[in-house]
Amino acid sequence: MEGGQWKSVRTLPTWVQRREEEDEDEPVRPLSQISTPPTVHRRPPERSAHDADRETAPFTVSPVPETASRWRTFAYGSLVPPPTSHSEKLKKGDNWLDEQGVLDGPWLASSRDPENDGGSNDDDLLFVSAKTRRRWYKRIYIMLLNNPMVPLTFRAITWTLSLVALALAVSVFQHSNEFEVPQKPSTIMAIVVDVFALIYLIWITYDEYSGKPLGLRSPKAKMKLIMFDLLFIIFDSANLSLAFDTLFDTRWSCRRQAVGHENENARPKTVEPICTRQRALASFLFLALCGWVLTFTISVFRYASIVLLLVERVSKA
């Protein structure tokens, strides 16, 4: 202490030159002349006789008290034991490669060749695995039940087939009158049934997309509309049976009677335009019947899935 005053405490080391202490007339010393901090030599820690035992000891997690946080429990459970210098190395034999499968064959040979060990007859169908086929079936099933365009597509196909069948029936009816061939019940029934079918398909499609949904409509009313499809299936089946009976009837224009018949002059002549249209009529009646069956099946499944969904919601509520 000089003059009764304390000197300011120096907070920087002695080898650091402060700008305030420099004199303006004193030249700046180079870095080589500045004293460097002393090197501290530390003695390495000595190894204890129990270090080897401590490294080979198994890693155990200390129990966590019940009052601890659940995140602390999670952190302790996910700890990885520290590596040790004396850790044992896993030694495997040369036979572990045999457990990996056949590696000498071509790529994906086991799934395409049924003669290999990993192949199967189910996986060889179109080179598609059974898992992929199950995934496709599930997607198609969900699309048929949930896609709103599915009923419209099937009813449009059925409407088109019924329209073509109606046109062929009218053509057969006109040619029968022109060639003075007796009319058959299949032609008249096809005209009557297909006329009502075309009107019904338009009405049921409009009602399905613009009417009240099943939750706001009585289930019985919706089921009555679906049962109309079953009615047309019955009539189309009978019409198809009559069409094939007419096509192979020996008393009509498409089949000649036996040559040794007693009244050979009375047998009808074969009219090719009528026979061609009758064959086409029988074919389109069969396709229309398939369309009616598919439409009815999809409608029933969609109706059942919606009813089950409504029942589950009511039970949960």
PDB file of C-alpha atoms in Angstrom:
ATOM      1  CA  MET A   1       0.000   0.000   0.000  1.00  0.00           C
ATOM      2  CA  GLU A   2       1.436   3.335  -1.086  1.00  0.00           C
ATOM      3  CA  GLY A   3       0.047   6.669   0.112  1.00  0.00           C
ATOM      4  CA  GLY A   4      -2.661   4.968   2.121  1.00  0.00           C
ATOM      5  CA  GLN A   5      -4.364   3.545  -1.013  1.00  0.00           C
ATOM      6  CA  TRP A   6      -4.881  -0.019  -2.053  1.00  0.00           C
ATOM      7  CA  LYS A   7      -3.752  -1.095  -5.461  1.00  0.00           C
ATOM      8  CA  SER A   8      -6.386  -2.491  -7.786  1.00  0.00           C
ATOM      9  CA  VAL A   9      -6.508  -6.214  -7.817  1.00  0.00           C
ATOM     10  CA  ARG A  10      -5.032  -7.690 -10.940  1.00  0.00           C
ATOM     11  CA  THR A  11      -7.445 -10.239 -12.388  1.00  0.00           C
ATOM     12  CA  LEU A  12      -5.300 -11.222 -15.397  1.00  0.00           C
ATOM     13  CA  PRO A  13      -2.200 -13.397 -15.247  1.00  0.00           C
ATOM     14  CA  THR A  14       1.158 -11.743 -15.117  1.00  0.00           C
ATOM     15  CA  TRP A  15       2.157 -12.857 -18.612  1.00  0.00           C
ATOM     16  CA  VAL A  16      -0.756 -11.028 -20.191  1.00  0.00           C
ATOM     17  CA  GLN A  17       0.126  -7.497 -21.188  1.00  0.00           C
ATOM     18  CA  ARG A  18      -2.575  -4.968 -20.543  1.00  0.00           C
ATOM     19  CA  ARG A  19      -3.072  -2.010 -22.823  1.00  0.00           C
ATOM     20  CA  GLU A  20      -3.556   0.393 -19.902  1.00  0.00           C
ATOM     21  CA  GLU A  21      -0.107  -0.425 -18.528  1.00  0.00           C
ATOM     22  CA  GLU A  22       1.676   0.250 -21.805  1.00  0.00           C
ATOM     23  CA  ASP A  23       3.504   3.515 -22.154  1.00  0.00           C
ATOM     24  CA  GLU A  24       2.975   5.511 -25.285  1.00  0.00           C
ATOM     25  CA  ASP A  25       6.723   6.042 -25.701  1.00  0.00           C
ATOM     26  CA  GLU A  26       7.623   2.454 -25.000  1.00  0.00           C
ATOM     27  CA  PRO A  27       7.757   0.369 -28.156  1.00  0.00           C
ATOM     28  CA  VAL A  28       5.582  -2.695 -28.468  1.00  0.00           C
ATOM     29  CA  ARG A  29       7.464  -5.870 -27.674  1.00  0.00           C
ATOM     30  CA  PRO A  30       7.241  -8.760 -30.081  1.00  0.00           C
ATOM     31  CA  LEU A  31       5.434 -11.932 -29.156  1.00  0.00           C
ATOM     32  CA  SER A  32       8.663 -13.850 -28.790  1.00  0.00           C
ATOM     33  CA  GLN A  33       9.747 -11.627 -25.887  1.00  0.00           C
ATOM     34  CA  ILE A  34       6.470 -12.065 -23.992  1.00  0.00           C
ATOM     35  CA  SER A  35       6.780 -14.561 -21.241  1.00  0.00           C
ATOM     36  CA  THR A  36       4.735 -17.760 -21.696  1.00  0.00           C
ATOM     37  CA  PRO A  37       2.707 -19.290 -18.931  1.00  0.00           C
ATOM     38  CA  PRO A  38       4.470 -21.927 -16.956  1.00  0.00           C
ATOM     39  CA  THR A  39       3.802 -25.508 -17.932  1.00  0.00           C
ATOM     40  CA  VAL A  40       2.073 -27.507 -15.282  1.00  0.00           C
ATOM     41  CA  HIS A  41       3.301 -31.068 -15.012  1.00  0.00           C
ATOM     42  CA  ARG A  42       0.685 -33.384 -13.660  1.00  0.00           C
ATOM     43  CA  ARG A  43       1.399 -36.826 -12.446  1.00  0.00           C
ATOM     44  CA  PRO A  44      -0.738 -39.550 -14.114  1.00  0.00           C
ATOM     45  CA  PRO A  45      -3.073 -41.335 -11.747  1.00  0.00           C
ATOM     46  CA  GLU A  46      -1.858 -44.630 -10.434  1.00  0.00           C
ATOM     47  CA  ARG A  47      -3.822 -47.746 -11.293  1.00  0.00           C
ATOM     48  CA  SER A  48      -5.304 -49.631  -8.447  1.00  0.00           C
ATOM     49  CA  ALA A  49      -5.073 -53.367  -7.972  1.00  0.00           C
ATOM     50  CA  HIS A  50      -8.859 -53.573  -8.175  1.00  0.00           C
ATOM     51  CA  ASP A  51      -9.216 -51.860 -11.608  1.00  0.00           C
ATOM     52  CA  ALA A  52      -9.159 -55.179 -13.499  1.00  0.00           C
ATOM     53  CA  ASP A  53     -11.845 -56.627 -11.240  1.00  0.00           C
ATOM     54  CA  ARG A  54     -13.937 -53.511 -11.644  1.00  0.00           C
ATOM     55  CA  GLU A  55     -13.795 -53.698 -15.479  1.00  0.00           C
ATOM     56  CA  THR A  56     -14.805 -57.358 -15.638  1.00  0.00           C
ATOM     57  CA  ALA A  57     -17.676 -56.918 -13.171  1.00  0.00           C
ATOM     58  CA  PRO A  58     -21.134 -57.192 -14.827  1.00  0.00           C
ATOM     59  CA  PHE A  59     -23.113 -54.046 -15.382  1.00  0.00           C
ATOM     60  CA  THR A  60     -26.076 -53.743 -13.060  1.00  0.00           C
ATOM     61  CA  VAL A  61     -28.709 -51.042 -12.889  1.00  0.00           C
ATOM     62  CA  SER A  62     -29.333 -49.672  -9.451  1.00  0.00           C
ATOM     63  CA  PRO A  63     -32.945 -49.852  -8.403  1.00  0.00           C
ATOM     64  CA  VAL A  64     -34.920 -46.680  -8.937  1.00  0.00           C
ATOM     65  CA  PRO A  65     -37.028 -45.531  -5.996  1.00  0.00           C
ATOM     66  CA  GLU A  66     -40.771 -45.432  -6.475  1.00  0.00           C
ATOM     67  CA  THR A  67     -40.844 -41.679  -5.990  1.00  0.00           C
ATOM     68  CA  ALA A  68     -38.593 -41.096  -9.007  1.00  0.00           C
ATOM     69  CA  SER A  69     -39.934 -39.737 -12.269  1.00  0.00           C
ATOM     70  CA  ARG A  70     -41.063 -42.122 -14.988  1.00  0.00           C
ATOM     71  CA  TRP A  71     -38.602 -40.519 -17.397  1.00  0.00           C
ATOM     72  CA  ARG A  72     -35.782 -41.432 -15.048  1.00  0.00           C
ATOM     73  CA  THR A  73     -37.005 -45.031 -15.059  1.00  0.00           C
ATOM     74  CA  PHE A  74     -37.091 -44.980 -18.846  1.00  0.00           C
ATOM     75  CA  ALA A  75     -33.577 -43.509 -19.031  1.00  0.00           C
ATOM     76  CA  TYR A  76     -32.155 -46.137 -16.662  1.00  0.00           C
ATOM     77  CA  GLY A  77     -33.808 -48.938 -18.590  1.00  0.00           C
ATOM     78  CA  SER A  78     -32.245 -47.825 -21.877  1.00  0.00           C
ATOM     79  CA  LEU A  79     -28.685 -47.465 -20.614  1.00  0.00           C
ATOM     80  CA  VAL A  80     -25.988 -49.287 -22.541  1.00  0.00           C
ATOM     81  CA  PRO A  81     -23.316 -50.985 -20.431  1.00  0.00           C
ATOM     82  CA  PRO A  82     -19.902 -49.359 -20.861  1.00  0.00           C
ATOM     83  CA  PRO A  83     -17.347 -51.281 -22.899  1.00  0.00           C
ATOM     84  CA  THR A  84     -14.596 -53.034 -20.991  1.00  0.00           C
ATOM     85  CA  SER A  85     -11.117 -53.917 -22.032  1.00  0.00           C
ATOM     86  CA  HIS A  86     -11.621 -57.529 -20.984  1.00  0.00           C
ATOM     87  CA  SER A  87     -14.989 -58.052 -22.694  1.00  0.00           C
ATOM     88  CA  GLU A  88     -15.419 -61.391 -24.338  1.00  0.00           C
ATOM     89  CA  LYS A  89     -15.809 -61.566 -28.078  1.00  0.00           C
ATOM     90  CA  LEU A  90     -18.471 -63.736 -29.651  1.00  0.00           C
ATOM     91  CA  LYS A  91     -16.968 -66.529 -31.601  1.00  0.00           C
ATOM     92  CA  LYS A  92     -19.003 -68.257 -34.235  1.00  0.00           C
ATOM     93  CA  GLY A  93     -18.141 -71.243 -36.279  1.00  0.00           C
ATOM     94  CA  ASP A  94     -18.036 -71.536 -40.029  1.00  0.00           C
ATOM     95  CA  ASN A  95     -21.481 -73.135 -40.184  1.00  0.00           C
ATOM     96  CA  TRP A  96     -23.369 -69.892 -39.496  1.00  0.00           C
ATOM     97  CA  LEU A  97     -23.426 -69.157 -43.231  1.00  0.00           C
ATOM     98  CA  ASP A  98     -25.509 -72.267 -43.782  1.00  0.00           C
ATOM     99  CA  GLU A  99     -28.220 -70.801 -41.594  1.00  0.00           C
ATOM    100  CA  GLN A 100     -28.655 -67.817 -43.937  1.00  0.00           C
ATOM    101  CA  GLY A 101     -30.230 -69.886 -46.734  1.00  0.00           C
ATOM    102  CA  VAL A 102     -29.056 -70.821 -50.188  1.00  0.00           C
ATOM    103  CA  LEU A 103     -26.587 -68.161 -51.326  1.00  0.00           C
ATOM    104  CA  ASP A 104     -25.172 -69.942 -54.366  1.00  0.00           C
ATOM    105  CA  GLY A 105     -28.384 -69.827 -56.440  1.00  0.00           C
ATOM    106  CA  PRO A 106     -29.723 -66.900 -58.510  1.00  0.00           C
ATOM    107  CA  TRP A 107     -31.577 -64.001 -56.948  1.00  0.00           C
ATOM    108  CA  LEU A 108     -35.128 -64.844 -55.771  1.00  0.00           C
ATOM    109  CA  ALA A 109     -34.735 -68.370 -57.059  1.00  0.00           C
ATOM    110  CA  SER A 110     -36.326 -69.894 -53.977  1.00  0.00           C
ATOM    111  CA  SER A 111     -39.595 -68.000 -54.517  1.00  0.00           C
ATOM    112  CA  ARG A 112     -39.845 -68.834 -58.202  1.00  0.00           C
ATOM    113  CA  ASP A 113     -38.542 -72.386 -58.366  1.00  0.00           C
ATOM    114  CA  PRO A 114     -40.780 -74.902 -56.525  1.00  0.00           C
ATOM    115  CA  GLU A 115     -37.975 -77.465 -56.596  1.00  0.00           C
ATOM    116  CA  ASN A 116     -35.878 -75.412 -54.154  1.00  0.00           C
ATOM    117  CA  ASP A 117     -36.321 -75.713 -50.420  1.00  0.00           C
ATOM    118  CA  GLY A 118     -37.915 -72.284 -49.944  1.00  0.00           C
ATOM    119  CA  GLY A 119     -40.324 -72.460 -52.878  1.00  0.00           C
ATOM    120  CA  SER A 120     -44.029 -73.271 -52.700  1.00  0.00           C
ATOM    121  CA  ASN A 121     -46.765 -73.821 -55.235  1.00  0.00           C
ATOM    122  CA  ASP A 122     -48.825 -70.926 -53.877  1.00  0.00           C
ATOM    123  CA  ASP A 123     -46.005 -68.424 -54.368  1.00  0.00           C
ATOM    124  CA  ASP A 124     -45.386 -69.462 -57.979  1.00  0.00           C
ATOM    125  CA  LEU A 125     -48.696 -68.172 -59.328  1.00  0.00           C
ATOM    126  CA  LEU A 126     -47.770 -65.349 -61.732  1.00  0.00           C
ATOM    127  CA  PHE A 127     -44.592 -64.789 -59.669  1.00  0.00           C
ATOM    128  CA  VAL A 128     -46.687 -63.087 -56.953  1.00  0.00           C
ATOM    129  CA  SER A 129     -46.323 -64.048 -53.317  1.00  0.00           C
ATOM    130  CA  ALA A 130     -49.242 -65.126 -51.186  1.00  0.00           C
ATOM    131  CA  LYS A 131     -48.860 -62.027 -49.002  1.00  0.00           C
ATOM    132  CA  THR A 132     -49.159 -59.751 -52.036  1.00  0.00           C
ATOM    133  CA  ARG A 133     -52.227 -61.604 -53.278  1.00  0.00           C
ATOM    134  CA  ARG A 134     -53.894 -61.312 -49.868  1.00  0.00           C
ATOM    135  CA  ARG A 135     -53.165 -57.582 -49.854  1.00  0.00           C
ATOM    136  CA  TRP A 136     -54.723 -57.228 -53.325  1.00  0.00           C
ATOM    137  CA  TYR A 137     -57.814 -59.197 -52.307  1.00  0.00           C
ATOM    138  CA  LYS A 138     -58.245 -56.992 -49.254  1.00  0.00           C
ATOM    139  CA  ARG A 139     -57.947 -53.822 -51.301  1.00  0.00           C
ATOM    140  CA  ILE A 140     -60.490 -55.058 -53.867  1.00  0.00           C
ATOM    141  CA  TYR A 141     -62.885 -56.078 -51.090  1.00  0.00           C
ATOM    142  CA  ILE A 142     -62.619 -52.680 -49.399  1.00  0.00           C
ATOM    143  CA  MET A 143     -63.074 -50.892 -52.733  1.00  0.00           C
ATOM    144  CA  LEU A 144     -66.213 -52.897 -53.582  1.00  0.00           C
ATOM    145  CA  LEU A 145     -67.760 -52.098 -50.213  1.00  0.00           C
ATOM    146  CA  ASN A 146     -66.746 -48.450 -49.788  1.00  0.00           C
ATOM    147  CA  ASN A 147     -66.316 -46.945 -53.249  1.00  0.00           C
ATOM    148  CA  PRO A 148     -69.507 -45.040 -54.210  1.00  0.00           C
ATOM    149  CA  MET A 149     -68.886 -45.557 -57.935  1.00  0.00           C
ATOM    150  CA  VAL A 150     -69.052 -49.372 -57.763  1.00  0.00           C
ATOM    151  CA  PRO A 151     -72.893 -49.675 -57.772  1.00  0.00           C
ATOM    152  CA  LEU A 152     -73.135 -47.109 -60.554  1.00  0.00           C
ATOM    153  CA  THR A 153     -70.604 -49.017 -62.674  1.00  0.00           C
ATOM    154  CA  PHE A 154     -72.303 -52.395 -62.310  1.00  0.00           C
ATOM    155  CA  ARG A 155     -75.785 -50.975 -62.895  1.00  0.00           C
ATOM    156  CA  ALA A 156     -74.568 -49.127 -65.989  1.00  0.00           C
ATOM    157  CA  ILE A 157     -73.116 -52.376 -67.363  1.00  0.00           C
ATOM    158  CA  THR A 158     -76.377 -54.224 -66.617  1.00  0.00           C
ATOM    159  CA  TRP A 159     -78.408 -51.432 -68.226  1.00  0.00           C
ATOM    160  CA  THR A 160     -76.290 -51.573 -71.401  1.00  0.00           C
ATOM    161  CA  LEU A 161     -76.586 -55.365 -71.672  1.00  0.00           C
ATOM    162  CA  SER A 162     -80.348 -55.192 -71.129  1.00  0.00           C
ATOM    163  CA  LEU A 163     -80.649 -52.522 -73.821  1.00  0.00           C
ATOM    164  CA  VAL A 164     -78.735 -54.680 -76.329  1.00  0.00           C
ATOM    165  CA  ALA A 165     -80.896 -57.700 -75.434  1.00  0.00           C
ATOM    166  CA  LEU A 166     -84.053 -55.620 -75.941  1.00  0.00           C
ATOM    167  CA  ALA A 167     -82.820 -54.459 -79.368  1.00  0.00           C
ATOM    168  CA  LEU A 168     -82.080 -58.052 -80.435  1.00  0.00           C
ATOM    169  CA  ALA A 169     -85.478 -59.264 -79.212  1.00  0.00           C
ATOM    170  CA  VAL A 170     -87.243 -56.541 -81.197  1.00  0.00           C
ATOM    171  CA  SER A 171     -85.179 -57.436 -84.277  1.00  0.00           C
ATOM    172  CA  VAL A 172     -86.079 -61.149 -83.955  1.00  0.00           C
ATOM    173  CA  PHE A 173     -89.744 -60.220 -83.549  1.00  0.00           C
ATOM    174  CA  GLN A 174     -89.695 -58.095 -86.729  1.00  0.00           C
ATOM    175  CA  HIS A 175     -87.860 -60.730 -88.789  1.00  0.00           C
ATOM    176  CA  SER A 176     -90.266 -63.418 -87.618  1.00  0.00           C
ATOM    177  CA  ASN A 177     -93.188 -61.398 -88.931  1.00  0.00           C
ATOM    178  CA  GLU A 178     -91.317 -60.653 -92.148  1.00  0.00           C
ATOM    179  CA  PHE A 179     -90.430 -64.287 -92.899  1.00  0.00           C
ATOM    180  CA  GLU A 180     -93.757 -65.595 -91.527  1.00  0.00           C
ATOM    181  CA  VAL A 181     -92.083 -67.581 -88.771  1.00  0.00           C
ATOM    182  CA  PRO A 182     -94.160 -68.252 -85.638  1.00  0.00           C
ATOM    183  CA  GLN A 183     -93.243 -66.183 -82.609  1.00  0.00           C
ATOM    184  CA  LYS A 184     -91.700 -67.815 -79.579  1.00  0.00           C
ATOM    185  CA  PRO A 185     -92.278 -66.936 -75.904  1.00  0.00           C
ATOM    186  CA  SER A 186     -88.597 -66.041 -75.369  1.00  0.00           C
ATOM    187  CA  THR A 187     -88.785 -63.104 -77.757  1.00  0.00           C
ATOM    188  CA  ILE A 188     -91.935 -61.626 -76.230  1.00  0.00           C
ATOM    189  CA  MET A 189     -90.743 -62.180 -72.668  1.00  0.00           C
ATOM    190  CA  ALA A 190     -87.362 -60.562 -73.441  1.00  0.00           C
ATOM    191  CA  ILE A 191     -89.116 -57.458 -74.750  1.00  0.00           C
ATOM    192  CA  VAL A 192     -91.416 -57.123 -71.737  1.00  0.00           C
ATOM    193  CA  VAL A 193     -88.813 -57.864 -69.031  1.00  0.00           C
ATOM    194  CA  ASP A 194     -86.062 -55.682 -70.525  1.00  0.00           C
ATOM    195  CA  VAL A 195     -88.385 -52.690 -70.908  1.00  0.00           C
ATOM    196  CA  PHE A 196     -89.200 -52.786 -67.183  1.00  0.00           C
ATOM    197  CA  ALA A 197     -85.570 -53.525 -66.340  1.00  0.00           C
ATOM    198  CA  LEU A 198     -84.305 -50.407 -68.098  1.00  0.00           C
ATOM    199  CA  ILE A 199     -86.827 -48.222 -66.260  1.00  0.00           C
ATOM    200  CA  TYR A 200     -86.075 -49.866 -62.914  1.00  0.00           C
ATOM    201  CA  LEU A 201     -82.279 -49.493 -63.283  1.00  0.00           C
ATOM    202  CA  ILE A 202     -82.595 -45.755 -63.945  1.00  0.00           C
ATOM    203  CA  TRP A 203     -84.949 -45.303 -60.982  1.00  0.00           C
ATOM    204  CA  ILE A 204     -82.913 -47.350 -58.485  1.00  0.00           C
ATOM    205  CA  THR A 205     -79.679 -45.584 -59.502  1.00  0.00           C
ATOM    206  CA  TYR A 206     -81.259 -42.167 -59.044  1.00  0.00           C
ATOM    207  CA  ASP A 207     -82.698 -43.197 -55.668  1.00  0.00           C
ATOM    208  CA  GLU A 208     -79.360 -44.560 -54.453  1.00  0.00           C
ATOM    209  CA  TYR A 209     -77.411 -41.370 -55.161  1.00  0.00           C
ATOM    210  CA  SER A 210     -80.054 -38.692 -54.509  1.00  0.00           C
ATOM    211  CA  GLY A 211     -82.316 -40.334 -51.916  1.00  0.00           C
ATOM    212  CA  LYS A 212     -81.921 -40.473 -48.158  1.00  0.00           C
ATOM    213  CA  PRO A 213     -79.045 -42.525 -46.776  1.00  0.00           C
ATOM    214  CA  LEU A 214     -79.613 -45.650 -44.756  1.00  0.00           C
ATOM    215  CA  GLY A 215     -79.318 -43.832 -41.445  1.00  0.00           C
ATOM    216  CA  LEU A 216     -82.269 -41.563 -42.316  1.00  0.00           C
ATOM    217  CA  ARG A 217     -84.278 -44.234 -44.139  1.00  0.00           C
ATOM    218  CA  SER A 218     -85.947 -47.318 -42.795  1.00  0.00           C
ATOM    219  CA  PRO A 219     -83.826 -50.444 -43.366  1.00  0.00           C
ATOM    220  CA  LYS A 220     -86.926 -52.312 -44.533  1.00  0.00           C
ATOM    221  CA  ALA A 221     -87.540 -49.802 -47.320  1.00  0.00           C
ATOM    222  CA  LYS A 222     -83.954 -50.144 -48.536  1.00  0.00           C
ATOM    223  CA  MET A 223     -84.183 -53.924 -48.386  1.00  0.00           C
ATOM    224  CA  LYS A 224     -87.364 -53.889 -50.474  1.00  0.00           C
ATOM    225  CA  LEU A 225     -85.544 -52.023 -53.238  1.00  0.00           C
ATOM    226  CA  ILE A 226     -82.713 -54.532 -53.170  1.00  0.00           C
ATOM    227  CA  MET A 227     -85.208 -57.409 -53.411  1.00  0.00           C
ATOM    228  CA  PHE A 228     -86.390 -56.022 -56.758  1.00  0.00           C
ATOM    229  CA  ASP A 229     -83.027 -57.085 -58.140  1.00  0.00           C
ATOM    230  CA  LEU A 230     -83.803 -60.632 -57.077  1.00  0.00           C
ATOM    231  CA  LEU A 231     -87.137 -60.419 -58.921  1.00  0.00           C
ATOM    232  CA  PHE A 232     -85.416 -59.448 -62.173  1.00  0.00           C
ATOM    233  CA  ILE A 233     -82.861 -62.223 -61.638  1.00  0.00           C
ATOM    234  CA  ILE A 234     -85.721 -64.743 -61.561  1.00  0.00           C
ATOM    235  CA  PHE A 235     -87.328 -63.394 -64.724  1.00  0.00           C
ATOM    236  CA  ASP A 236     -84.020 -63.193 -66.584  1.00  0.00           C
ATOM    237  CA  SER A 237     -83.246 -66.793 -65.650  1.00  0.00           C
ATOM    238  CA  ALA A 238     -86.584 -67.952 -67.046  1.00  0.00           C
ATOM    239  CA  ASN A 239     -86.067 -65.834 -70.159  1.00  0.00           C
ATOM    240  CA  LEU A 240     -82.615 -67.312 -70.718  1.00  0.00           C
ATOM    241  CA  SER A 241     -84.023 -70.833 -70.422  1.00  0.00           C
ATOM    242  CA  LEU A 242     -86.706 -70.044 -73.021  1.00  0.00           C
ATOM    243  CA  ALA A 243     -84.122 -68.472 -75.341  1.00  0.00           C
ATOM    244  CA  PHE A 244     -81.960 -71.609 -75.370  1.00  0.00           C
ATOM    245  CA  ASP A 245     -85.039 -73.791 -75.801  1.00  0.00           C
ATOM    246  CA  THR A 246     -86.090 -71.722 -78.811  1.00  0.00           C
ATOM    247  CA  LEU A 247     -82.590 -71.835 -80.263  1.00  0.00           C
ATOM    248  CA  PHE A 248     -82.480 -75.661 -80.245  1.00  0.00           C
ATOM    249  CA  ASP A 249     -86.153 -76.261 -81.060  1.00  0.00           C
ATOM    250  CA  THR A 250     -86.470 -78.476 -84.161  1.00  0.00           C
ATOM    251  CA  ARG A 251     -89.906 -77.031 -84.925  1.00  0.00           C
ATOM    252  CA  TRP A 252     -88.535 -73.516 -85.368  1.00  0.00           C
ATOM    253  CA  SER A 253     -86.396 -71.918 -88.041  1.00  0.00           C
ATOM    254  CA  CYS A 254     -82.968 -72.581 -86.494  1.00  0.00           C
ATOM    255  CA  ARG A 255     -83.192 -76.417 -86.507  1.00  0.00           C
ATOM    256  CA  ARG A 256     -84.275 -78.769 -89.289  1.00  0.00           C
ATOM    257  CA  GLN A 257     -86.281 -81.863 -88.594  1.00  0.00           C
ATOM    258  CA  ALA A 258     -84.919 -85.331 -89.293  1.00  0.00           C
ATOM    259  CA  VAL A 259     -84.644 -86.252 -92.960  1.00  0.00           C
ATOM    260  CA  GLY A 260     -86.623 -89.474 -92.513  1.00  0.00           C
ATOM    261  CA  HIS A 261     -89.627 -87.651 -91.052  1.00  0.00           C
ATOM    262  CA  GLU A 262     -92.975 -88.579 -92.599  1.00  0.00           C
ATOM    263  CA  ASN A 263     -94.039 -85.016 -93.320  1.00  0.00           C
ATOM    264  CA  GLU A 264     -90.801 -83.586 -94.743  1.00  0.00           C
ATOM    265  CA  ASN A 265     -92.627 -80.941 -96.822  1.00  0.00           C
ATOM    266  CA  ALA A 266     -94.093 -79.377 -93.676  1.00  0.00           C
ATOM    267  CA  ARG A 267     -90.791 -78.780 -91.933  1.00  0.00           C
ATOM    268  CA  PRO A 268     -89.854 -75.100 -91.520  1.00  0.00           C
ATOM    269  CA  LYS A 269     -87.057 -73.572 -93.476  1.00  0.00           C
ATOM    270  CA  THR A 270     -83.927 -72.207 -91.847  1.00  0.00           C
ATOM    271  CA  VAL A 271     -83.765 -68.394 -91.732  1.00  0.00           C
ATOM    272  CA  GLU A 272     -80.201 -67.346 -91.056  1.00  0.00           C
ATOM    273  CA  PRO A 273     -80.895 -63.710 -89.998  1.00  0.00           C
ATOM    274  CA  ILE A 274     -83.314 -64.914 -87.315  1.00  0.00           C
ATOM    275  CA  CYS A 275     -80.965 -67.631 -86.075  1.00  0.00           C
ATOM    276  CA  THR A 276     -78.021 -65.247 -85.827  1.00  0.00           C
ATOM    277  CA  ARG A 277     -80.017 -62.766 -83.792  1.00  0.00           C
ATOM    278  CA  GLN A 278     -81.436 -65.509 -81.607  1.00  0.00           C
ATOM    279  CA  ARG A 279     -77.950 -66.742 -80.746  1.00  0.00           C
ATOM    280  CA  ALA A 280     -76.887 -63.179 -79.931  1.00  0.00           C
ATOM    281  CA  LEU A 281     -80.036 -62.729 -77.833  1.00  0.00           C
ATOM    282  CA  ALA A 282     -79.266 -65.838 -75.774  1.00  0.00           C
ATOM    283  CA  SER A 283     -75.669 -64.662 -75.250  1.00  0.00           C
ATOM    284  CA  PHE A 284     -76.622 -61.166 -74.080  1.00  0.00           C
ATOM    285  CA  LEU A 285     -79.369 -62.525 -71.836  1.00  0.00           C
ATOM    286  CA  PHE A 286     -76.718 -64.670 -70.144  1.00  0.00           C
ATOM    287  CA  LEU A 287     -74.390 -61.659 -69.701  1.00  0.00           C
ATOM    288  CA  ALA A 288     -77.258 -59.548 -68.379  1.00  0.00           C
ATOM    289  CA  LEU A 289     -78.119 -62.277 -65.885  1.00  0.00           C
ATOM    290  CA  CYS A 290     -74.500 -62.294 -64.660  1.00  0.00           C
ATOM    291  CA  GLY A 291     -74.678 -58.503 -64.293  1.00  0.00           C
ATOM    292  CA  TRP A 292     -77.876 -58.749 -62.237  1.00  0.00           C
ATOM    293  CA  VAL A 293     -76.339 -61.377 -59.943  1.00  0.00           C
ATOM    294  CA  LEU A 294     -73.163 -59.338 -59.357  1.00  0.00           C
ATOM    295  CA  THR A 295     -75.144 -56.158 -58.718  1.00  0.00           C
ATOM    296  CA  PHE A 296     -77.426 -57.928 -56.253  1.00  0.00           C
ATOM    297  CA  THR A 297     -74.474 -59.528 -54.421  1.00  0.00           C
ATOM    298  CA  ILE A 298     -72.574 -56.258 -54.054  1.00  0.00           C
ATOM    299  CA  SER A 299     -75.709 -54.429 -52.897  1.00  0.00           C
ATOM    300  CA  VAL A 300     -76.366 -57.033 -50.197  1.00  0.00           C
ATOM    301  CA  PHE A 301     -72.781 -56.919 -48.914  1.00  0.00           C
ATOM    302  CA  ARG A 302     -72.729 -53.116 -48.856  1.00  0.00           C
ATOM    303  CA  TYR A 303     -76.076 -53.033 -47.062  1.00  0.00           C
ATOM    304  CA  ALA A 304     -74.862 -55.575 -44.487  1.00  0.00           C
ATOM    305  CA  SER A 305     -71.607 -53.659 -43.840  1.00  0.00           C
ATOM    306  CA  ILE A 306     -73.487 -50.381 -43.309  1.00  0.00           C
ATOM    307  CA  VAL A 307     -75.973 -52.018 -40.941  1.00  0.00           C
ATOM    308  CA  LEU A 308     -73.162 -53.581 -38.889  1.00  0.00           C
ATOM    309  CA  LEU A 309     -71.399 -50.220 -38.702  1.00  0.00           C
ATOM    310  CA  LEU A 310     -74.577 -48.516 -37.468  1.00  0.00           C
ATOM    311  CA  VAL A 311     -75.141 -51.223 -34.872  1.00  0.00           C
ATOM    312  CA  GLU A 312     -71.585 -50.815 -33.550  1.00  0.00           C
ATOM    313  CA  ARG A 313     -72.005 -47.044 -33.260  1.00  0.00           C
ATOM    314  CA  VAL A 314     -75.294 -47.433 -31.393  1.00  0.00           C
ATOM    315  CA  SER A 315     -73.801 -49.996 -29.021  1.00  0.00           C
ATOM    316  CA  LYS A 316     -70.803 -47.763 -28.251  1.00  0.00           C
ATOM    317  CA  ALA A 317     -73.040 -44.751 -27.659  1.00  0.00           C
TER     318      ALA A 317
END
